[in-house]
Amino acid sequence: MGSGWWFATVANPASGASPDLLPHFQLEPEDVYIVKNKAVSLACRATPATQIYFKCNGEWVHQGDHVTQHSTDRSTGLPVMEVRIEVTRQQVEKIFGLEEYWCQCVAWSSSGTTKSQKAFVRIAYLRKNFEQEPTAREVSIEQGIVLPCRPPEGIPPAEVEWLRNEELVDPALDANVYVTPEHSLVLRQARLADTANYTCVAKNIVARRRSASAAITVYVNGGWSTWTQWSGCSTSCGRGWQKRSRTCTNPTPLNGGAFCEGQNVQKTACTTLCPVDGAWSEWSKWSECGAECTHWRSRECSEPAPRNGGRDCHGPELDTRNCTSELCTHGEHGGDAEDVALYVGLVAVAVCLVLLLLVGVLVYCRKKGGLDADVADSSILTAGFQPVSIKPSKADNPSLLTIQPDLSTTTMTYQGSLCPRQDGPAKLQLPNGHLLSPLSAGRHTLHHSSPAAEGADFVARLSTQSYFRSLPRGTNNMAYGTFNFLGGRLMIPNTGISLLIPPDAIPRGKIYEVYLTLHKQEEVRLPLAGCQTLLSPIVSCGPPGVLLTRPAILAMGHCVEASAENWSIRLKKQSCEGTWEDVLQLGAEPCTELYYCQLEAQACYVFTEQLGRFALVGESLSMAASKRLKLVLFAPAACPSLEYNIRVYCLSDTQDVLKEVIQLEKQLGGQLIGAPRVLHFKDSYHNLRLSIHDMPSSLWKSKLLASYQEIPFYHIWSGLQPFLHCTFTLERLSTSTCELACKIWVWQVEGDGQSFTVNFNIVGTPALVGPSAFKIPFLIRQKIISSLDPPGTRGADWRTLAQKLNLDSHLSFFASKASPTAMILNLWEARHFPNGNLSQLAAAVAEVGKQDGALFSEAEC
């Protein structure tokens, strides 16, 4: 197959070729794959062509390996030549690892030559082991699920499909499912029907591989139904009991979900008064014989009187008889005069009773117009409030406008309704009920306590009531105080959360104890649907039954980049039944005057006349919608082993979440590295990636197997997982390495990114022994001491060094020691370890004139 043989063949073209046309390929060889040991065939066809031969990897294929067919193009009459060759696995493997195997057709005519495209021949394969397989998980209903799958390496690359209980998962038929470009299966919101075994299948022309099946269990935590009505008392006379019940069916726990906590039956004591039948008293004496010649006597059903459902007395209560006496013969006029006198007397008594009743009502109204009866005692008021310079408006109550709450000495018990019934847009109806403890006639009672025990007492009182059992047990994320009509403010430090109670929001004469609470997101279940995401902390203020005459203002942070075309934002409030309701849609016409929300760049201000539990929830309207993430880096201050961890947190950009992470890292011994960065995270369904770069490979190595880490999109977008983070585990090659310099990149796929330049020192262990505990090498230290301790001419000794280092105020102390230079160097070590700059010390020594700064070059390296 040499070139001489080739040109000898070219010199004898077929006589039927056209003298004016170059060959034109009607069929060119295409890329093929060798499966197992089966040879593959390559073909090409050209017209007009006198000869066609294959060249593979720059060498001509032997003439005997060609299969040639001749024909004539019917439309042009030109000769057509078609050539085929076969390529075996052995031929391809001969050059394996050097370059790819390729073949090309070359066609000749009398006018010249034409080359076809190159066709690559590759050996197809598919490895057995998946690079990453899905793992079994248990998830709560409506939670997002991401099942990762990285198929085995193969040529051609494997296609991936997913099976659910051995049936193909088709995202086109189920909008709740989609497959990412990285082959991960994403379930937007877990449903009960999604409980199944999931298998990742990778296939190409060689083989079909199956991953280990991952069992996904979607569980439902149980919830209580509403209480039934109280049953009747168990006894009809005397002490007994009555009960009510509820069932764990709202919803019923499924697939291992948690059963409802608490009792399903409540019992309470009851007392039913026994019925007493009535009995007649003795008959009265007979009356005098009247003008009608009758007299009468009476009795009453009063010994005893019937009560508690007892039977009335049977028989007449009046008995009359005829009588005869001189009275029967009197005229009628005398009797009429006595009747008139009797009626006048009765009317006079009735008028007196009405007047007395009116006087009592007026006195009662006058007292209610002032301070309540239970806070009228001035000794109680002055113990819990201090006067301010406000002129009183009532002469008969001079202390009414001069009191203000002292939050360190008084607490307040409020009686009212947990769930006020709304009868109109601005009127609140407070039915009978209790919040903290049963009080009579809706009164307000002041309780005095010491400042030290105040927080614990307040939480203890709240925790006994059913509504407050969902509040945090501690006081770190709670603020509370006692307020009257002068108003005030509650603030939770370092969270941006506050509650402003304006003056006159609380009715005059009322004193309320108000709380403000920040909830951890695992404490309160806030259901989200579709593309909804939590944009703010969940905050409670209350008690929810208090009557406000003006709206209070609740301030809290948010993490949304708000725009009307990208977001639909709603204010949600939890009802007393536990369900979350939309009470306001921002940007739309409000349907009630009870709520209003002012949304600013990083905070929202909720105006509300009804206290309760609030949260800001958004739903994206386009993929341009974005949330602000705060990226924060933490690392241990000390590293006693070779391993070192850097934690990168991806948080919602609100102050309360950052506060929680800082408190958590403080417990873990972590320190903040650099300033937090802000990243705009878009609703593009793309994950967040994190990677580490530019580490000195001679000092550090990363233990991360992949080139980057990922946080799934839905874990971040929902906002319900507050402390998402990735950990980069590094290993230093020597315990003497105490500096780390690197870069950490955080970016969303096809989105924005941020980079951190990490450059800090690490304290390896609290105890350092030997030369590693000092910056100045031992031999250089000894040379400096021996050079500067002896007195020098023109003051070129340790005194000058002390002046250069701004230590000349300690000269008398240094001079009292055997080696003043050693004392100076010891002080320098104590002040500058481990970040001391040896070059600056070398320059100071060089200026003294007794020591060459080059002594430090070895130490600096």
PDB file of C-alpha atoms in Angstrom, residues 278-284 298-305 313 316-317:
ATOM      1  CA  GLY A 278     -91.872  23.104  96.844  1.00  0.00           C
ATOM      2  CA  ALA A 279     -94.056  22.894  99.989  1.00  0.00           C
ATOM      3  CA  TRP A 280     -96.845  25.154 101.296  1.00  0.00           C
ATOM      4  CA  SER A 281     -96.449  27.411 104.281  1.00  0.00           C
ATOM      5  CA  GLU A 282     -99.127  27.635 107.005  1.00  0.00           C
ATOM      6  CA  TRP A 283    -102.379  29.432 106.116  1.00  0.00           C
ATOM      7  CA  SER A 284    -102.573  33.019 107.182  1.00  0.00           C
ATOM      8  CA  SER A 298    -103.529  32.827 101.844  1.00  0.00           C
ATOM      9  CA  ARG A 299    -100.462  30.629 101.922  1.00  0.00           C
ATOM     10  CA  GLU A 300     -97.109  30.584  99.972  1.00  0.00           C
ATOM     11  CA  CYS A 301     -95.106  27.827  98.294  1.00  0.00           C
ATOM     12  CA  SER A 302     -92.014  28.735 100.314  1.00  0.00           C
ATOM     13  CA  GLU A 303     -91.322  26.016 102.882  1.00  0.00           C
ATOM     14  CA  PRO A 304     -89.270  25.209 100.903  1.00  0.00           C
ATOM     15  CA  ALA A 305     -89.654  27.076  97.616  1.00  0.00           C
ATOM     16  CA  CYS A 313     -96.789  23.097  95.131  1.00  0.00           C
ATOM     17  CA  PRO A 316    -104.814  26.818  95.751  1.00  0.00           C
ATOM     18  CA  GLU A 317    -102.855  29.590  97.417  1.00  0.00           C
TER      19      GLU A 317
END
